[in-house]
Tab-separated table of C-alpha atoms in Angstrom:
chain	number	residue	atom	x	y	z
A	1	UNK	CA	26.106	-44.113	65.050
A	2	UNK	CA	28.562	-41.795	63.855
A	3	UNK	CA	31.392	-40.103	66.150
A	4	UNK	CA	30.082	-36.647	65.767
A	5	UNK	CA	26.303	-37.898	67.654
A	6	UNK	CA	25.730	-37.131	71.159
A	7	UNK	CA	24.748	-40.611	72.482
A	8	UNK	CA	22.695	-41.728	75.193
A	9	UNK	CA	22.591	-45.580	76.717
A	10	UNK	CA	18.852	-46.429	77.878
A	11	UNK	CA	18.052	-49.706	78.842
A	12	UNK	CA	15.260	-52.062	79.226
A	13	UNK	CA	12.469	-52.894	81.850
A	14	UNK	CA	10.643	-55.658	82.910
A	15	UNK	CA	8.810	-57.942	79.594
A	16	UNK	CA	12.069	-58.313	77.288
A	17	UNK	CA	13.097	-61.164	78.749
A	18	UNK	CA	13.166	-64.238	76.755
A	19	UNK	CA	14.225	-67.875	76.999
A	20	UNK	CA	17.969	-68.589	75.472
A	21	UNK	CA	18.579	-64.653	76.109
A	22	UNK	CA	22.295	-63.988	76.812
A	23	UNK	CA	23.619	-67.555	75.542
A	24	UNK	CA	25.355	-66.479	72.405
A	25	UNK	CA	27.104	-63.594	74.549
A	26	UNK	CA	28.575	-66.153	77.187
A	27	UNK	CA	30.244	-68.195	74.407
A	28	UNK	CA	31.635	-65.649	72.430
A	29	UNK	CA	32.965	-62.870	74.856
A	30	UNK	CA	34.989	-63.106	78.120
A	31	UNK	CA	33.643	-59.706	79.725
A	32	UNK	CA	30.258	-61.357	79.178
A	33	UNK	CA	30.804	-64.496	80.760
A	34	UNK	CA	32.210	-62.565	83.878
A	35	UNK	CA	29.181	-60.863	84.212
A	36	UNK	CA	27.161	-63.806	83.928
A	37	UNK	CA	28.892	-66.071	86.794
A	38	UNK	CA	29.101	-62.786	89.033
A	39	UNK	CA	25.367	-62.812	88.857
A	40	UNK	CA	25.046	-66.285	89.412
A	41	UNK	CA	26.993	-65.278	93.101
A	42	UNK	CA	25.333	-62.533	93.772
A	43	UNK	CA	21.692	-64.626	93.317
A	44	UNK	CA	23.065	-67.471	94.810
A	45	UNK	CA	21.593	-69.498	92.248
A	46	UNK	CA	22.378	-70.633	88.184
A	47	UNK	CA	20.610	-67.271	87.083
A	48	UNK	CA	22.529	-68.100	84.197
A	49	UNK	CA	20.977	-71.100	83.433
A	50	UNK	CA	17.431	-70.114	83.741
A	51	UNK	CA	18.257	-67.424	81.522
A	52	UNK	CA	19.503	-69.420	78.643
A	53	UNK	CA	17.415	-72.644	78.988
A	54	UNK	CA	14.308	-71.622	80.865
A	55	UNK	CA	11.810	-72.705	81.499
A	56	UNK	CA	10.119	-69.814	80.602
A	57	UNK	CA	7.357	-69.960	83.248
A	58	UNK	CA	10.302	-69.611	86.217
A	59	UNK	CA	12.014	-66.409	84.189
A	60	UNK	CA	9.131	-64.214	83.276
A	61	UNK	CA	8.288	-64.378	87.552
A	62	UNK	CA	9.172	-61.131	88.806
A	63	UNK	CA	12.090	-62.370	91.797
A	64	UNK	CA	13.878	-64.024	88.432
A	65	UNK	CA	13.305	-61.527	85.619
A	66	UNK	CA	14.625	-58.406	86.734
A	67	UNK	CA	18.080	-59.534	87.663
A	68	UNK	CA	18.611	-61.702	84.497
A	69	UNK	CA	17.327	-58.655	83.034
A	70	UNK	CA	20.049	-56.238	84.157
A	71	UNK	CA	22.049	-59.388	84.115
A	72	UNK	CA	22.372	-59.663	80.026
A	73	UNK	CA	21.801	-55.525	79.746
A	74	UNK	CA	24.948	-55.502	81.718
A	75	UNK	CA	27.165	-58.479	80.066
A	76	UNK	CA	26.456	-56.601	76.995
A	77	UNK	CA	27.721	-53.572	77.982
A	78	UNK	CA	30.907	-55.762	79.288
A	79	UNK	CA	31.107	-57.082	75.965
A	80	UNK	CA	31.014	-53.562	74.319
A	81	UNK	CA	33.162	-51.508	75.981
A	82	UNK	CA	35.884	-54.984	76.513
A	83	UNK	CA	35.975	-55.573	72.188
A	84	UNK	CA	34.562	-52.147	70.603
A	85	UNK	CA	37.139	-48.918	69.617
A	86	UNK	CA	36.236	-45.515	70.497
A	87	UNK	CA	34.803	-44.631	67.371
A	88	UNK	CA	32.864	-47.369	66.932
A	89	UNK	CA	31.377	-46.818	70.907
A	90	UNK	CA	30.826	-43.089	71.542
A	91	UNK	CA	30.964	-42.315	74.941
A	92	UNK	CA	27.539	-41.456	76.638
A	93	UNK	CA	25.977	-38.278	77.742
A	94	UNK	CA	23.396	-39.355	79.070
A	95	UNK	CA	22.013	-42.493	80.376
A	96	UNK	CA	18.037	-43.801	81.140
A	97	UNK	CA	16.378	-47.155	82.020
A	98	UNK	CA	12.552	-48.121	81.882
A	99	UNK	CA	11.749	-48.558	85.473
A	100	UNK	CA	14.067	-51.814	85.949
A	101	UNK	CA	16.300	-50.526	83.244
A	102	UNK	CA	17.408	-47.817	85.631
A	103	UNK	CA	18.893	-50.037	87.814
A	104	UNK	CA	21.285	-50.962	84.537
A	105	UNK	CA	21.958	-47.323	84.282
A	106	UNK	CA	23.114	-46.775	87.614
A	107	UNK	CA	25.617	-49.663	86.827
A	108	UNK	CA	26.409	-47.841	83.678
A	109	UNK	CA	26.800	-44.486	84.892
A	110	UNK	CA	29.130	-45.973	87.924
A	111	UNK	CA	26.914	-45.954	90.943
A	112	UNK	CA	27.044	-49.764	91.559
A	113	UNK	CA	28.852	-52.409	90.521
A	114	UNK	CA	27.858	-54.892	88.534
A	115	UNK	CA	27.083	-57.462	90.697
A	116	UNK	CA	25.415	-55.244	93.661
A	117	UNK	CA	23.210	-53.780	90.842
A	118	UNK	CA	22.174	-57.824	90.243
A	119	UNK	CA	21.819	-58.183	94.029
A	120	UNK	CA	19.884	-55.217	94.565
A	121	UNK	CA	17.253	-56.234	91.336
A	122	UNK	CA	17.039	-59.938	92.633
A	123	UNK	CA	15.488	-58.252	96.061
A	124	UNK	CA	13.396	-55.740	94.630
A	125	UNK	CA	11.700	-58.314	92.271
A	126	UNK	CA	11.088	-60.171	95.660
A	127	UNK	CA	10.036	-57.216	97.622
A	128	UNK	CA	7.687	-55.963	94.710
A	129	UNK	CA	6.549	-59.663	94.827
A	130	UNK	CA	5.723	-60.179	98.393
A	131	UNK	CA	4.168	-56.329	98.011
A	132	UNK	CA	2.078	-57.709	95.310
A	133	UNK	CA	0.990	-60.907	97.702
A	134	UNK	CA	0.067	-58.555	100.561
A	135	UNK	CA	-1.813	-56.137	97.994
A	136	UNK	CA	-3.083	-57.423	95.269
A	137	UNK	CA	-3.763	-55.959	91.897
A	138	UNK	CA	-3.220	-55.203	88.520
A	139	UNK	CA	-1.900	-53.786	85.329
A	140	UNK	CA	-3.432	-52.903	81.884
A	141	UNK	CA	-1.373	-51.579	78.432
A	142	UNK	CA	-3.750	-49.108	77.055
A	143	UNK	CA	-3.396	-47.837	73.186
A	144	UNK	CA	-5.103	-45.068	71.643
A	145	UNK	CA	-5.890	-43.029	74.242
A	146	UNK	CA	-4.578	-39.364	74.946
A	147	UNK	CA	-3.097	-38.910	78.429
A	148	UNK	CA	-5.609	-36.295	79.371
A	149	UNK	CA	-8.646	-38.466	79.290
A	150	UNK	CA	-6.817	-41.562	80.860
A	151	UNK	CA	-6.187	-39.259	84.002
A	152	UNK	CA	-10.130	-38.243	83.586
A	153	UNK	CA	-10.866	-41.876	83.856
A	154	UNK	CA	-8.452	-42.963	86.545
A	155	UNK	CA	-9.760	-40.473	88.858
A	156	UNK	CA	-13.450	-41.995	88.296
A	157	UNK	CA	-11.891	-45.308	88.700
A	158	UNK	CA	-9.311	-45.310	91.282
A	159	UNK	CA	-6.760	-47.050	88.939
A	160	UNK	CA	-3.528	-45.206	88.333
A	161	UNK	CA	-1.577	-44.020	85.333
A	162	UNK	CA	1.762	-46.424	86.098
A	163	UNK	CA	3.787	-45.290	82.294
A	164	UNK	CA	3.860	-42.796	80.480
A	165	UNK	CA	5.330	-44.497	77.550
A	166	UNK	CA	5.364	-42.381	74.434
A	167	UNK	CA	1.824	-41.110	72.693
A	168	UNK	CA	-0.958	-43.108	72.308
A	169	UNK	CA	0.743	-46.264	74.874
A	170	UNK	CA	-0.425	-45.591	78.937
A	171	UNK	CA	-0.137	-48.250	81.448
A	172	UNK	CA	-2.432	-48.130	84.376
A	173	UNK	CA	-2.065	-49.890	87.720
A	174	UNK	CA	-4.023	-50.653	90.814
A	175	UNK	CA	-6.851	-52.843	92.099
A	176	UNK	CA	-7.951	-55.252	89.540
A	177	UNK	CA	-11.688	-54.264	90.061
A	178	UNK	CA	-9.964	-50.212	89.206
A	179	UNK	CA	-7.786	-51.394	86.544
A	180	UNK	CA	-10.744	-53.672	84.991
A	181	UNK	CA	-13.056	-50.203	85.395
A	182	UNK	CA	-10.557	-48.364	84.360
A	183	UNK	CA	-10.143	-50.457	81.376
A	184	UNK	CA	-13.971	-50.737	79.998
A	185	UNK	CA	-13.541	-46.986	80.066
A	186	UNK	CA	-11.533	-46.439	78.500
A	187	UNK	CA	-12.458	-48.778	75.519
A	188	UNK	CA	-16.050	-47.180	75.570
A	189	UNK	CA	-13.673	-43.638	75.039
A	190	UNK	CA	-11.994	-44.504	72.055
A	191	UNK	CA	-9.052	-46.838	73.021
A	192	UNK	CA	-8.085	-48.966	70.073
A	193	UNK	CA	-6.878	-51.583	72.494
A	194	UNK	CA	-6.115	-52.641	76.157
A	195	UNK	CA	-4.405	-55.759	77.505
A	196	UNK	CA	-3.791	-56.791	80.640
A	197	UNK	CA	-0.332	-57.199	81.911
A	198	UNK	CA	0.595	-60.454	83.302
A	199	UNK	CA	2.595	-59.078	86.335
A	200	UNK	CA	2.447	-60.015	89.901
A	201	UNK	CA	1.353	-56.953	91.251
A	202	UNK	CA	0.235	-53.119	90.826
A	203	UNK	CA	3.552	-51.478	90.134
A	204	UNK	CA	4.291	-47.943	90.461
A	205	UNK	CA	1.280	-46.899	92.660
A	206	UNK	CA	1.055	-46.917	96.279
A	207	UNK	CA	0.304	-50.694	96.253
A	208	UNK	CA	4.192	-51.310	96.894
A	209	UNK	CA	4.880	-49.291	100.029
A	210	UNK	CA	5.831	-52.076	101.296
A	211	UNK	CA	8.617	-53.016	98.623
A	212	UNK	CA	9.468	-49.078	99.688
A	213	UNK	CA	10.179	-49.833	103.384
A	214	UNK	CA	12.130	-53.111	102.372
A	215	UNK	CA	14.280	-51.728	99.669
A	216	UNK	CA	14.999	-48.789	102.352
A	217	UNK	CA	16.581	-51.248	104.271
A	218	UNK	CA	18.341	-53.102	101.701
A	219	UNK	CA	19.897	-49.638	100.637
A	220	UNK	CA	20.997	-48.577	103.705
A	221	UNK	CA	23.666	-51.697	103.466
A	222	UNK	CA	24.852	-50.503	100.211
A	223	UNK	CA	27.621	-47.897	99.451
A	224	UNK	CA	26.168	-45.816	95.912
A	225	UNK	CA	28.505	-43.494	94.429
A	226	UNK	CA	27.771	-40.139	92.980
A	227	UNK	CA	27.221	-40.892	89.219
A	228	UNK	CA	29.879	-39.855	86.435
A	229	UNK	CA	27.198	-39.913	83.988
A	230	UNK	CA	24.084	-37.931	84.423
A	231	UNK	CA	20.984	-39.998	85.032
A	232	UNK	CA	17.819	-38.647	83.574
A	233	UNK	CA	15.266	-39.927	86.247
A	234	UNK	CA	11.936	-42.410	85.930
A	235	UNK	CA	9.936	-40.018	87.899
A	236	UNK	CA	10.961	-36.519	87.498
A	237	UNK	CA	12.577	-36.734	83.716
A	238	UNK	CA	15.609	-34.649	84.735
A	239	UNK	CA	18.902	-35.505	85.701
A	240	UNK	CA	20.663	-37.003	88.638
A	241	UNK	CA	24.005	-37.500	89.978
A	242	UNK	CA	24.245	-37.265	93.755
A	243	UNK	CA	23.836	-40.420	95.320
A	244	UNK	CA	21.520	-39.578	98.088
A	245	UNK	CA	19.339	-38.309	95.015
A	246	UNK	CA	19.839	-41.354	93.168
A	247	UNK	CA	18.361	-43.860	96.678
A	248	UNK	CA	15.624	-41.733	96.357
A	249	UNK	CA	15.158	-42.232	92.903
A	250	UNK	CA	14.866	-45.800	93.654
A	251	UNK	CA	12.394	-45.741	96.390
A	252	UNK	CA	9.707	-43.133	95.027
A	253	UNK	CA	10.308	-45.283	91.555
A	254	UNK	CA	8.391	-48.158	93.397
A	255	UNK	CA	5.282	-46.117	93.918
A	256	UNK	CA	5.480	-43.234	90.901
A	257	UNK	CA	4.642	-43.112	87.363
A	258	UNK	CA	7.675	-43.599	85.069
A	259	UNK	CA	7.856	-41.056	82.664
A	260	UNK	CA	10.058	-42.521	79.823
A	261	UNK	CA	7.924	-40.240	76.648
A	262	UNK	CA	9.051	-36.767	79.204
A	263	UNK	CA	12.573	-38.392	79.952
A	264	UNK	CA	13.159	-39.066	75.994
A	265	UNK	CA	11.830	-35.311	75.602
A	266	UNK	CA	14.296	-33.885	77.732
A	267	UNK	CA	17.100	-36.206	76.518
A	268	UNK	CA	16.560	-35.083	72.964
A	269	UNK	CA	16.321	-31.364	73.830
A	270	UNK	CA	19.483	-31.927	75.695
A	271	UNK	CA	20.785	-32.703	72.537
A	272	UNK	CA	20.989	-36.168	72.032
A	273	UNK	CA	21.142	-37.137	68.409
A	274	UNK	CA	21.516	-40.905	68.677
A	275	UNK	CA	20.727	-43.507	70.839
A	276	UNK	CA	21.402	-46.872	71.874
A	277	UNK	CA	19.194	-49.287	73.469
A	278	UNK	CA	21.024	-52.096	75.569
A	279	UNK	CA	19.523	-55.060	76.564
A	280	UNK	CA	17.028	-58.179	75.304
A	281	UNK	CA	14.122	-56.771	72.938
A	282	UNK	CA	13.363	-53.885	70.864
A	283	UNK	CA	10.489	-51.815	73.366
A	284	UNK	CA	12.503	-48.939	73.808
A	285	UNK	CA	13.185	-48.396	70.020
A	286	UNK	CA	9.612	-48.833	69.109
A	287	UNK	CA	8.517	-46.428	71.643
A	288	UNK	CA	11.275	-43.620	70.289
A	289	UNK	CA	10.096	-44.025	66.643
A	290	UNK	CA	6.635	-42.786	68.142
A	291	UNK	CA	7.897	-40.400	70.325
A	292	UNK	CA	10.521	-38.545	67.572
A	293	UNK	CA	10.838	-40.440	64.488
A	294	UNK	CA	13.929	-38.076	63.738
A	295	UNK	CA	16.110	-39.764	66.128
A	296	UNK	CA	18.342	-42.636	65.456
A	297	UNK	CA	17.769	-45.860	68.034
A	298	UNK	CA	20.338	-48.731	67.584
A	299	UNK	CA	19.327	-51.823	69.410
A	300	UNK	CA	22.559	-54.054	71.238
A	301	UNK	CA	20.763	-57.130	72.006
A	302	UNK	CA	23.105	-59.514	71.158
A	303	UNK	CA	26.680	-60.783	69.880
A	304	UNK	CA	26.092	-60.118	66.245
A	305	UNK	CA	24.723	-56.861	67.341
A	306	UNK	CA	28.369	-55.853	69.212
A	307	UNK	CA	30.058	-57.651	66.431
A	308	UNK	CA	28.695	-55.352	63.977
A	309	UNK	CA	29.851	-52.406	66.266
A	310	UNK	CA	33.617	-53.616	65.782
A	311	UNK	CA	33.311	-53.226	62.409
């Protein structure tokens, strides 16, 4: 990414974690390893383990994933800004994360620190959890479709469009008997696929109020700072920097469609020219080569990734 780009960090959701994730960063960087044992406080638990031996069953569950997500998005940031020159890491303008990603890019952006960003991601997992318990439902990945006739069928259905990914990839959400209606609709429409999302609840409708009313509480014991880096938001797709704006972000998140193919829009028409996507996986990437195939994604995922940086 040359020096002259405008860059923008965006980071990763829920899905791109993986068993041995974040191993190769503990042994070869000190800023990484920091990060790793300050999440393993902030847990209360070897967070660190799980993430690099597993089993893979106990990561993928919601309460685990998201903080080891943010965990390794985070340690890799460490590791970036600790070894890489100036040149090599420009600065960013902007910053974005896919639903659990934000969370990363508050930390990013200075509105937490690391390890109350881990905190904070351990309880929503187990808020959105418990929410999931008390309401039960569903999610479904559909392909193919245009947005226009998803919301046609939703309405019908009583599912939910939960992402807004980038064209031709919706997510819907809701009551499994909705999401499954929702979902032979759409394949009698014209959808060249739909699969259903092995998640432990229907995020990002109102099935989570009650992960709403917990996180409230969990905020309201939390100092946020005003960001130093504008924050384009899951559910508007504009930017953010007041910290009162950014709890709210947080709270209607749980219950609102993310809009990550409008928040790429408006990061792009900002003038972004380059990006760089921070954190296990390659989602975010794929989803920019269908959403503007003009602008440059560079994926950080691991150590060879940051040692390539340095050079």
């Amino acid at each position: 990414m040359a020096e002259a780009e405008k860059a923008a960090y965006i980071f990763p959701g829920q899905g791109a974690q993986y068993v041995g994730m974040g191993k190769d960063l503990y042994d070869a960087f000190d800023s990484a390893k920091t990060v790793f044992n300050q999440a393993d406080e902030a847990v209360g638990f070897s967070l660190s383990k799980l993430c690099f031996e597993g089993p893979e069953d106990e990561l993928k569950q919601t309460v685990n994933a998201q903080p080891a997500i943010v965990t390794l998005s985070l340690a890799l940031l460490a590791a970036m800004r600790d070894t890489c020159a100036e040149n090599n890491l420009p600065a960013p303008s902007l910053v974005a994360g896919h639903s659990l990603g934000e969370y990363t890019a508050l930390a990013a952006a200075g509105v937490l620190d690391f390890p109350t960003a881990i905190f904070l991601t351990r309880k929503r997992g187990e808020l959105m959890h418990q929410a999931g318990q008390q309401n039960p439902g569903g999610m479904a990945a559909v392909i193919g479709l245009e947005e226009s006739m998803l919301a046609e069928l939703c309405s019908q259905t009583g599912a939910k469009i939960a992402n807004i990914n980038c064209p031709g990839q919706l997510v819907i959400s809701g009551g499994k008997e909705c999401v499954a209606a929702a979902s032979s609709a759409a394949e009698e429409k014209g959808a060249s696929r739909v699969v259903q999302l092995q998640v432990s609840g229907a995020f990002h409708t109102d099935f989570m109020q009650p992960a709403v009313e917990g996180l409230a509480e969990v905020i309201d014991t939390i100092t946020f700072n005003d960001s130093f880096i504008p924050i384009v938001a899951n559910t508007s797709a504009a930017e953010i920097t007041a910290a009162e704006d950014i709890k709210d972000e947080l709270l209607r998140q749980l219950c609102h469609s993310v809009q990550w193919q409008r928040s790429m829009e408006y990061m792009i028409n900002s003038g972004i020219t380059g990006f760089m996507e921070i954190g296990p996986g390659r989602v975010l990437g794929g989803l920019m080569r269908r959403i503007n195939r003009d602008v440059k994604t560079k994926n950080i995922g691991d150590a060879e990734a940051i040692n390539n940086l340095k050079q």
